[in-house]
Tab-separated table of C-alpha atoms and ligand atoms in Angstrom:
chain	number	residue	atom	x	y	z
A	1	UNK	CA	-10.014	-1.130	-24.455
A	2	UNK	CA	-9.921	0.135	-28.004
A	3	UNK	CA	-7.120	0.963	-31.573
A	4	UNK	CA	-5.619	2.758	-29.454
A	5	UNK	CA	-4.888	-0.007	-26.587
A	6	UNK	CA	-1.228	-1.011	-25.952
A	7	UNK	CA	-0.406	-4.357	-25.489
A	8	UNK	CA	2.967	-5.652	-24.530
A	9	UNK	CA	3.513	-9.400	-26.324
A	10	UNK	CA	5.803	-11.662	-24.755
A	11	UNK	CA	7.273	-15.092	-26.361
A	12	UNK	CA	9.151	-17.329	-24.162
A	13	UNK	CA	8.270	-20.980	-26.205
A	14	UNK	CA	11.236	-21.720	-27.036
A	15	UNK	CA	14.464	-20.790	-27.392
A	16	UNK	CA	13.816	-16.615	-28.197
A	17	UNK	CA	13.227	-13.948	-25.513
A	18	UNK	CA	10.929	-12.241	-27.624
A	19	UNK	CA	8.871	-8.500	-26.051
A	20	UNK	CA	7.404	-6.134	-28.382
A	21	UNK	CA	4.667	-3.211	-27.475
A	22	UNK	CA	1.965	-3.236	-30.353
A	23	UNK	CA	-1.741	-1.084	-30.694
A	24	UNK	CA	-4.430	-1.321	-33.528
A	25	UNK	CA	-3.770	1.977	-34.281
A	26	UNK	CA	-0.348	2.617	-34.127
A	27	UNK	CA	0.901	-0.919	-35.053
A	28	UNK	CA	4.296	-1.957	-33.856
A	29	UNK	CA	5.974	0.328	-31.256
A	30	UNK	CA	8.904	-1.299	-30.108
A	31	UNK	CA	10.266	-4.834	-30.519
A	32	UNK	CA	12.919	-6.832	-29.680
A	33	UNK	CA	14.563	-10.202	-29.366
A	34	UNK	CA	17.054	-12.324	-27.384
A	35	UNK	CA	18.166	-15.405	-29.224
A	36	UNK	CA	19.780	-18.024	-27.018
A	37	UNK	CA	21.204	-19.815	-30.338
A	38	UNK	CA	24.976	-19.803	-28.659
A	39	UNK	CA	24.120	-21.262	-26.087
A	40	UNK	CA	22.202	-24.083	-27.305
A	41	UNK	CA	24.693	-24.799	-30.545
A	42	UNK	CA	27.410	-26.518	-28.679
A	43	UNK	CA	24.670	-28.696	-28.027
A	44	UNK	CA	22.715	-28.880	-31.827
A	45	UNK	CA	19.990	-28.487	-30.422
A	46	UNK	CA	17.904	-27.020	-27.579
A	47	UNK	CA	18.335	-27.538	-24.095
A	48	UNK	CA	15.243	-26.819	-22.073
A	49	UNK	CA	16.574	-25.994	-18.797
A	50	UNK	CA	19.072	-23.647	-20.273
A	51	UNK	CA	15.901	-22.222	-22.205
A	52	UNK	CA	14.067	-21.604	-18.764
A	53	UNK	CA	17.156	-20.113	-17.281
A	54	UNK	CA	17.803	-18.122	-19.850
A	55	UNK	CA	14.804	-16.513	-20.362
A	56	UNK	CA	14.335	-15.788	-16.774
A	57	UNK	CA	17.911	-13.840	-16.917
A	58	UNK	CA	16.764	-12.058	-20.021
A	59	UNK	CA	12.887	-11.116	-19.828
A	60	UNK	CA	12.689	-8.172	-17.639
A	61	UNK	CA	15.112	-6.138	-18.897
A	62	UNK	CA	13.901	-6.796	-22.690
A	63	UNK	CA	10.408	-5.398	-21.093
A	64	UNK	CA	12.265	-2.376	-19.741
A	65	UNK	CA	13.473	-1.554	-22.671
A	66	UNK	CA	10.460	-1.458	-24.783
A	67	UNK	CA	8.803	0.465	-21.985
A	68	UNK	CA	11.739	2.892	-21.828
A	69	UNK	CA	11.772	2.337	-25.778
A	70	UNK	CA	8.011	3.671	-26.286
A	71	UNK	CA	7.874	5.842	-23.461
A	72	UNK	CA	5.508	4.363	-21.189
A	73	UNK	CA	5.202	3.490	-17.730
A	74	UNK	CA	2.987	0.282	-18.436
A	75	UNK	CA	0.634	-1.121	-21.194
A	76	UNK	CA	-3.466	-1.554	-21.383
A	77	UNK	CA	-2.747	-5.667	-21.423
A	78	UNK	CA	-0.374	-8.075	-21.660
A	79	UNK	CA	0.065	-11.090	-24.284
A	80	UNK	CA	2.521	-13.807	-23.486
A	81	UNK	CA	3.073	-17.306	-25.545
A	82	UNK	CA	0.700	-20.206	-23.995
A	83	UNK	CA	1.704	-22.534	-25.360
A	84	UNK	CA	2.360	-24.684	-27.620
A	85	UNK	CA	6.435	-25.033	-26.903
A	86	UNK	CA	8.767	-26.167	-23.710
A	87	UNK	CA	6.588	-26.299	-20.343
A	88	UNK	CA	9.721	-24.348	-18.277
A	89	UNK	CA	10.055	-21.977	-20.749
A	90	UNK	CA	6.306	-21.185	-21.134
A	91	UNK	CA	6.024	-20.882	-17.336
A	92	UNK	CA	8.951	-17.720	-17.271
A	93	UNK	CA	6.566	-15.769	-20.060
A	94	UNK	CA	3.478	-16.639	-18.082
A	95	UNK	CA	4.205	-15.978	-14.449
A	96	UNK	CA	5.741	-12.733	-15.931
A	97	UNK	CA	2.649	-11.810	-17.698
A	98	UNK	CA	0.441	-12.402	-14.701
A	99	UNK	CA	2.894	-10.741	-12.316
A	100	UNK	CA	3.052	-7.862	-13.835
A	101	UNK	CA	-0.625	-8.188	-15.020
A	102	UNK	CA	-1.309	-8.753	-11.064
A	103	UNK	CA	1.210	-5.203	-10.198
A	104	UNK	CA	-0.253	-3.189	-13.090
A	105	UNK	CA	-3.814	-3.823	-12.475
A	106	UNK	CA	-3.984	-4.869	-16.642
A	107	UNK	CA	-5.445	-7.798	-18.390
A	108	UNK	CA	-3.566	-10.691	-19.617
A	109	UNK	CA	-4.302	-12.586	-22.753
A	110	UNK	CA	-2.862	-16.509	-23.076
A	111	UNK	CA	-1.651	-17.023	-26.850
A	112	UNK	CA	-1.473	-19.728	-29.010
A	113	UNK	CA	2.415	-20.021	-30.398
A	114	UNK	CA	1.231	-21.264	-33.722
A	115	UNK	CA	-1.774	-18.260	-34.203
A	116	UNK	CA	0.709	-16.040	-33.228
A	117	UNK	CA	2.642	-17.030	-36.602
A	118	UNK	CA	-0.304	-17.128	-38.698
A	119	UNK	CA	-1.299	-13.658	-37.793
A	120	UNK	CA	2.102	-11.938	-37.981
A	121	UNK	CA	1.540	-11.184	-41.157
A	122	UNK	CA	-0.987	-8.604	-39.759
A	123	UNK	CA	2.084	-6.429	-38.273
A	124	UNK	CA	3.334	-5.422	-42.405
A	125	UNK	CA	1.186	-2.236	-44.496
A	126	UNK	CA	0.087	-5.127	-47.022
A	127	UNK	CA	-1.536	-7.070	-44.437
A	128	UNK	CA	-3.944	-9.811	-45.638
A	129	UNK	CA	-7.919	-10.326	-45.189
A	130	UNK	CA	-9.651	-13.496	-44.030
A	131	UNK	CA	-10.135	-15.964	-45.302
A	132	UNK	CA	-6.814	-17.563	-46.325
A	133	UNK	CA	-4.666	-20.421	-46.700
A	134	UNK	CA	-1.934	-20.523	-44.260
A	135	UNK	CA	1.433	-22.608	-44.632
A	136	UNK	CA	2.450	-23.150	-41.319
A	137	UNK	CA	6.364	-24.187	-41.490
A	138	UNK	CA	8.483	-24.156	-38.050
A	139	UNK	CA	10.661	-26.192	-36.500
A	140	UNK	CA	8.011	-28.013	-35.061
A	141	UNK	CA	4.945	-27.915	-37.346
A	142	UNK	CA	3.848	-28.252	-40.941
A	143	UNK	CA	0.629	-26.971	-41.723
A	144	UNK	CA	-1.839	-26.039	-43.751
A	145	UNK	CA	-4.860	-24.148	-42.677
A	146	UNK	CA	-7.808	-23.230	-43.877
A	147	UNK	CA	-8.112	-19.725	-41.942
A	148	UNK	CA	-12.182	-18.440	-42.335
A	149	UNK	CA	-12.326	-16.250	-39.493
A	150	UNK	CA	-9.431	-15.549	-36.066
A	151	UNK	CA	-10.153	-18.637	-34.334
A	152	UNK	CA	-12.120	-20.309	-37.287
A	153	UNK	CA	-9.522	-22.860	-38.174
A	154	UNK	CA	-9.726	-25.882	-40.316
A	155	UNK	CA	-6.933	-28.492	-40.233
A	156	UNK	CA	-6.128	-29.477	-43.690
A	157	UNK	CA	-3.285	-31.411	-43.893
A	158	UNK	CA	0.284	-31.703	-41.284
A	159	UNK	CA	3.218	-33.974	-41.388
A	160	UNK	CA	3.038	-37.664	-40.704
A	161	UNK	CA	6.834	-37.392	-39.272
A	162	UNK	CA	9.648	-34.415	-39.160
A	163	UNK	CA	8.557	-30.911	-39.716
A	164	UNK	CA	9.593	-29.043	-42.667
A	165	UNK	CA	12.309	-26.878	-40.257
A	166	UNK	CA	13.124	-30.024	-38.519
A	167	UNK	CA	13.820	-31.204	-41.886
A	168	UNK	CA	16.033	-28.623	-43.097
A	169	UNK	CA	17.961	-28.437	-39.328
A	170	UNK	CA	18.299	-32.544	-40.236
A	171	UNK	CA	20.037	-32.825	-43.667
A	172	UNK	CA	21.893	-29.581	-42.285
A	173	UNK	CA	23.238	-31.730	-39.502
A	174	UNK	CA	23.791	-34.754	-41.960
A	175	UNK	CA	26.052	-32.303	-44.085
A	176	UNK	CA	28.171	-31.731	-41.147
A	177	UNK	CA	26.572	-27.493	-40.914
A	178	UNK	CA	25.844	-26.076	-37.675
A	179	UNK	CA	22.775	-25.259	-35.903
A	180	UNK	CA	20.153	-24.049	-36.188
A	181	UNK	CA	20.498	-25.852	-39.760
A	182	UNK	CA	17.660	-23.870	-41.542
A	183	UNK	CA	19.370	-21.052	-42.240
A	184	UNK	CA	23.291	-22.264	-42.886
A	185	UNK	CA	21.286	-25.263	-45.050
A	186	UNK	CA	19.720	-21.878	-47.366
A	187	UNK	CA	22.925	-20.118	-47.630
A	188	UNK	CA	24.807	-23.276	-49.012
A	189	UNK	CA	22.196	-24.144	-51.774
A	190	UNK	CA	22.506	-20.882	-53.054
A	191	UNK	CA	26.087	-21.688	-54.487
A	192	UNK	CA	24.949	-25.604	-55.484
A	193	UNK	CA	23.077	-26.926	-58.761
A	194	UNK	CA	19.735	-28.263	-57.663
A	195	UNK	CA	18.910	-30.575	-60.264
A	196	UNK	CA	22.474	-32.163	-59.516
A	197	UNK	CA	20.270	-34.711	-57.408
A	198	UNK	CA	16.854	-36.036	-57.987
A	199	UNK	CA	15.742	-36.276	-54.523
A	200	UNK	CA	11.952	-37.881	-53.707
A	201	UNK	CA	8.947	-34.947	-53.392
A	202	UNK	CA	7.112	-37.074	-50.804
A	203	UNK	CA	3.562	-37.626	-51.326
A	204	UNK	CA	3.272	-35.132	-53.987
A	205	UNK	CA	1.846	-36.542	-55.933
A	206	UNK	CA	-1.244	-38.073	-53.800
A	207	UNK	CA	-4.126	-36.402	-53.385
A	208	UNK	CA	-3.487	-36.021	-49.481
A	209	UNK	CA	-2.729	-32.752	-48.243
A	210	UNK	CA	-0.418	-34.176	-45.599
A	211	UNK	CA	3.386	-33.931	-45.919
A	212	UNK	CA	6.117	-36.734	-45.310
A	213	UNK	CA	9.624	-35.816	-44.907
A	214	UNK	CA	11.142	-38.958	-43.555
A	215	UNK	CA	11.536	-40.797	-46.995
A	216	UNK	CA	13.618	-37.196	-48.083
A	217	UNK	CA	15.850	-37.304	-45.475
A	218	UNK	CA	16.985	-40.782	-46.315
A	219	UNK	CA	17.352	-40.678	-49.892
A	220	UNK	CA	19.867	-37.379	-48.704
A	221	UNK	CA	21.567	-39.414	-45.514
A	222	UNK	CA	22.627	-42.364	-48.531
A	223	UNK	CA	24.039	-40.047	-50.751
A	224	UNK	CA	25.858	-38.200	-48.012
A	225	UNK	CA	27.212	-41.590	-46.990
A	226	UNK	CA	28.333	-42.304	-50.601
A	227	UNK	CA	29.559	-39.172	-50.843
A	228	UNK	CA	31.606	-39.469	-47.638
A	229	UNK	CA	32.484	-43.158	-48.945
A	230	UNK	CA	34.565	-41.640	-51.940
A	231	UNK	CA	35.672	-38.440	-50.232
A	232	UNK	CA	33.895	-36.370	-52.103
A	233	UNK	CA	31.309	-34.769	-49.732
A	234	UNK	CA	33.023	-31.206	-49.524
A	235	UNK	CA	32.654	-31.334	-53.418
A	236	UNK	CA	28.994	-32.367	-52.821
A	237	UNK	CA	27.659	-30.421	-49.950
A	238	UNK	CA	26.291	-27.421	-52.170
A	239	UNK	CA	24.811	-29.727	-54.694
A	240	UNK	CA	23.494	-32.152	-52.243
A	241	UNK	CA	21.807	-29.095	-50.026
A	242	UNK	CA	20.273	-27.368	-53.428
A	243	UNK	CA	18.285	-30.185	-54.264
A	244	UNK	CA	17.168	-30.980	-51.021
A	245	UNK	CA	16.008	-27.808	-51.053
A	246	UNK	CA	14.035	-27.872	-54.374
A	247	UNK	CA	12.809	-30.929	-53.266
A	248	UNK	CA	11.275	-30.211	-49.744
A	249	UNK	CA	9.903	-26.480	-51.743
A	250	UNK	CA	8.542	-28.441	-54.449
A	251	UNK	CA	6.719	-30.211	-51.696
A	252	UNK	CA	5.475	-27.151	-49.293
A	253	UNK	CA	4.598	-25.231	-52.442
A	254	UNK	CA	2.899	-28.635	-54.177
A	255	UNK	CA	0.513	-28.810	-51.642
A	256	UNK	CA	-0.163	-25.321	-50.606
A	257	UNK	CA	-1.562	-24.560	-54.346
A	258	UNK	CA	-3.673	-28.144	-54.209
A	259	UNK	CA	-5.473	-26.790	-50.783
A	260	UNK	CA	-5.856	-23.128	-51.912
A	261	UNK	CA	-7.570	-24.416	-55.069
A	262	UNK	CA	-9.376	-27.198	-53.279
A	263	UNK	CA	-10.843	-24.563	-50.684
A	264	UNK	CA	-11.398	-21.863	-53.656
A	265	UNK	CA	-9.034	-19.725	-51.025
A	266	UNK	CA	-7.579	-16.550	-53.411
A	267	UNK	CA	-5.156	-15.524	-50.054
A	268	UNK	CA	-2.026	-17.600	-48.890
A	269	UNK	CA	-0.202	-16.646	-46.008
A	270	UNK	CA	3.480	-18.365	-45.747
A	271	UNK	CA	4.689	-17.819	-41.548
A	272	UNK	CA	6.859	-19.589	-39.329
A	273	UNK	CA	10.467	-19.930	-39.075
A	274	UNK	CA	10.578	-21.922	-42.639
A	275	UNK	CA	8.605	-19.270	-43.726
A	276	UNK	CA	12.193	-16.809	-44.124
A	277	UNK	CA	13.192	-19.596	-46.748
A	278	UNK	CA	13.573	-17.161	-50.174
A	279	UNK	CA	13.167	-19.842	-52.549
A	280	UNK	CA	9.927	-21.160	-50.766
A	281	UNK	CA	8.480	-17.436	-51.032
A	282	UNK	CA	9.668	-16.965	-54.254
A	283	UNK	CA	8.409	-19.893	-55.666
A	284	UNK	CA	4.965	-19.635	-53.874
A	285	UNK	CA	4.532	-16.098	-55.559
A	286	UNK	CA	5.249	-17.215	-58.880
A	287	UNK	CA	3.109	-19.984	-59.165
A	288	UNK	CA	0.135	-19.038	-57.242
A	289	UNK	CA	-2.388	-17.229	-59.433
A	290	UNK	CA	-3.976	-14.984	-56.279
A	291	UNK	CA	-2.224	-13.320	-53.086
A	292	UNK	CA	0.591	-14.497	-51.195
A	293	UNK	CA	1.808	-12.507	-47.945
A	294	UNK	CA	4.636	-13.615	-45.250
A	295	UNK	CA	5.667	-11.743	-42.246
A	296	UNK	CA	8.994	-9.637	-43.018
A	297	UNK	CA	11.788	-12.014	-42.234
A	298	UNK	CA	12.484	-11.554	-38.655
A	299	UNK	CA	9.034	-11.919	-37.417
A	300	UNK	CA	9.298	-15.598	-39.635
A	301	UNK	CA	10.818	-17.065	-36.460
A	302	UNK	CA	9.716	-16.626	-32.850
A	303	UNK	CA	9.364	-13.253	-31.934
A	304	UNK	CA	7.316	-11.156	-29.400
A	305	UNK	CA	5.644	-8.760	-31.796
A	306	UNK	CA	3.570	-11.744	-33.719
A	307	UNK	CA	2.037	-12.411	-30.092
A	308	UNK	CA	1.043	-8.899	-29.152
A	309	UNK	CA	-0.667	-8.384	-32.402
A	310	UNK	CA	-2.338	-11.524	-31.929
A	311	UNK	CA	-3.405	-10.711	-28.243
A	312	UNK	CA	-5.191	-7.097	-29.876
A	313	UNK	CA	-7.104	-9.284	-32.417
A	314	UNK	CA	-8.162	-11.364	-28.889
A	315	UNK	CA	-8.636	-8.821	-26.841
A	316	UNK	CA	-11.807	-9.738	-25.893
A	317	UNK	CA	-10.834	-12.521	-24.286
A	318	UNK	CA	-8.308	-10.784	-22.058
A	319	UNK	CA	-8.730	-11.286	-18.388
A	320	UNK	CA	-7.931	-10.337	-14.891
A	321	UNK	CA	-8.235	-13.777	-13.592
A	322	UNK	CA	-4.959	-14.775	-12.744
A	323	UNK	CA	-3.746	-18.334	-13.824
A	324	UNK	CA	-0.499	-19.503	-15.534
A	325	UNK	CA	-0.594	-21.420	-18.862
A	326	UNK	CA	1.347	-23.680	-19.887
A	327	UNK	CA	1.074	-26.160	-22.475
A	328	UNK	CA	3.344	-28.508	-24.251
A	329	UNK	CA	1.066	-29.525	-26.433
A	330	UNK	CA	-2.066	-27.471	-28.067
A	331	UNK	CA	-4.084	-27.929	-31.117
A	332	UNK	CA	-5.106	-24.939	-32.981
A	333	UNK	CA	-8.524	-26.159	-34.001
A	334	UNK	CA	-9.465	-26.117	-30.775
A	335	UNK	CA	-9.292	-22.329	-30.536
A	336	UNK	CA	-12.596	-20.448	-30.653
A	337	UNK	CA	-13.779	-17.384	-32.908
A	338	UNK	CA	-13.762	-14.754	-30.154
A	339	UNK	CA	-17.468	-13.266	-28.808
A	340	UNK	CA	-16.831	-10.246	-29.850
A	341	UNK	CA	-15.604	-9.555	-33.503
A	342	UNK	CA	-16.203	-5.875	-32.527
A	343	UNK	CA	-12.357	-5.342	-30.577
A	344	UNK	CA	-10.872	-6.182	-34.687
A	345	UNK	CA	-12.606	-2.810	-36.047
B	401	KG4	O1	9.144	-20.677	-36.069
B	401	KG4	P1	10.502	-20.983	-35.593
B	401	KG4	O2	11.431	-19.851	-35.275
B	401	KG4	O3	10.483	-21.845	-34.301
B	401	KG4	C1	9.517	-22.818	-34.064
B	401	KG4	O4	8.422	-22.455	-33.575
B	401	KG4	O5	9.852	-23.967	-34.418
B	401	KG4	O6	11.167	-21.932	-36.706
B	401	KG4	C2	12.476	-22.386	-36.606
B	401	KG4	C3	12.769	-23.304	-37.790
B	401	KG4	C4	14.104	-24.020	-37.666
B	401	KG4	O7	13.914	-25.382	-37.990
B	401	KG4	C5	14.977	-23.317	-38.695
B	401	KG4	O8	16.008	-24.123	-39.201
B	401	KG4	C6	13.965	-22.957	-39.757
B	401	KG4	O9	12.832	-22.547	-39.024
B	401	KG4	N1	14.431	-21.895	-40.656
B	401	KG4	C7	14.650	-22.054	-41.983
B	401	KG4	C8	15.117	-20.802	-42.469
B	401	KG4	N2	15.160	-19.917	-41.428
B	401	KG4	C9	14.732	-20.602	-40.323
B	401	KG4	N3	14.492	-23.112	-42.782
B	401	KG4	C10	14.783	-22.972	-44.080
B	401	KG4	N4	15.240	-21.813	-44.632
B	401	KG4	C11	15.423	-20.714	-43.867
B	401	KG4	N5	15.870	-19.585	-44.424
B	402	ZN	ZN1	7.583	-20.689	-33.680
């Protein structure tokens, strides 16, 4: 195994079919994505059996295609999503992986969701050094990280309640958008005044490096409901999602500057599916005094090419020992600084 080792990445944690091909010396090859959002939406929100199903119809001819894609007839190892994310949908990437792992005669490499994220920013030219700060904003997680080494992780500060994405997809839902919120809740505050509400920055002021979002949501739910009281919500909606918007940046960025300064990191890294936000990116750029590097936008949310490049950086760890992982839940301090730094050069 060496730069010039393909690995195929697959992501199956949630609710994106994600397969990408990937080497150290080529970067990415191919790449691309299924997103089950339709079929979830009717719902608002995601249905895990549907998940499962889906990615079972979906997986093997997104791997064809990158194969036919790149021209190859199989890859040097295989990455696939370990966890954390939905147990069904897990077990589709990983008894793929080890099938095909099992058929080709390759290696297969069990990858953390959330290091997947962190890394991605290794796929673009301006791709950043340890150590760094990493803002870790999904759906499910808020993070900051204190990133020494791959595998060297220190927990800094997470949310006591919602994540930051579940906090956007929540006021998104309060102001009667669709789903996935995140996005829709973006587009609206671009045409709203965000100083038109003065909406709590939880915690920001504390020294605490952990986020709250609960309190934010709230304050936003009672002036929907006013809003809604006097029939004046469509009037509202822009105003109300801009300064939600400020507010919950103001908060992300707050705290990311208080932990880069407090761990003397000059590097922050902004990933995850929060991470596509333009005003948190912007923001984070303009006040930070050092480096500040996100993952182009599409490889913000689940995709397959942040876990291939994160299953070259672990390569050393890949193995022929076949056994499915799957877990819903996984802390990424407990990951280990691989034995062999050697596989990064
Ligand atoms: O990382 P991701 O794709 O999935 C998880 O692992 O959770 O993140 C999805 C989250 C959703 O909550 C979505 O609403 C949010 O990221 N999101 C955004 C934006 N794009 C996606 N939130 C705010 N602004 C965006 N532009
Ligand atoms: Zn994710």
């Amino acid at each position: 195994m060496g730069p010039q080792s393909i690995i195929l990445g697959i992501e199956t944690s949630c609710d994106e079919t994600g397969v990408a091909l990937y080497s150290a010396e080529k970067g990415l090859i191919a790449h691309t994505l299924h997103s089950q959002i339709d079929l979830h939406a009717v719902y608002g929100g995601v249905v895990p059996e549907i998940a499962s199903r889906d990615h079972i119809r979906m997986l093997l001819p997104l791997i064809q295609q990158v194969m036919d894609e790149a021209g190859i007839e199989k890859p040097d190892a295989i990455a696939y999503t370990a966890g954390p994310g939905l147990v069904g949908a897990l077990m589709v990437g990983g008894g793929m992986a080890n099938g095909l792992g099992l058929a080709w005669g390759c290696p297969v490499i069990a990858v953390h969701h959330m290091e997947g994220h962190l890394l991605a920013p290794m796929l673009e030219e301006n791709a950043p050094e340890f150590p760094f700060l990493a803002l870790l904003v999904s759906g499910g997680h808020t993070l900051l990280i204190a990133v020494r080494d791959l595998g060297d992780y220190e927990m800094l500060g997470t949310t006591l309640d919602d994540a930051a994405g579940e906090a956007f997809d929540k006021t998104a839902k309060l102001l009667g958008l669709g789903y996935p919120g995140g996005p829709l809740l973006a587009a609206l505050a671009e045409e709203g005044d965000d100083k038109a509400y003065s909406f709590p920055r939880p915690m920001l002021n504390k020294p605490t490096l952990d986020f709250s979002f609960s309190g934010l949501k709230t304050a936003v739910m009672l002036e929907v409901r006013k809003a809604e009281a006097s029939g004046e919500l469509d009037a509202c909606r822009a105003d109300i999602a801009a300064s939600f918007q400020r507010a919950a940046v103001d908060t992300l960025v707050g705290k990311a500057l208080k932990a880069a300064e407090r761990e003397g990191l000059e590097r922050i890294v902004v990933a995850g599916g929060v991470g596509a936000n333009r005003l948190l990116r912007s923001d984070i750029a303009e006040r930070f005094s050092g480096d500040v590097f996100y993952p182009r936008f599409e490889f913000c949310t689940d995709n397959g090419a942040m876990i291939a490049v994160a299953g070259a950086l672990r390569m050393a760890e890949a193995s022929r020992v076949t056994e499915i992982q799957a877990k819903a839940r996984w802390s990424l301090d407990t990951l280990e600084v691989p034995p062999s730094a050697e596989i990064r050069k």
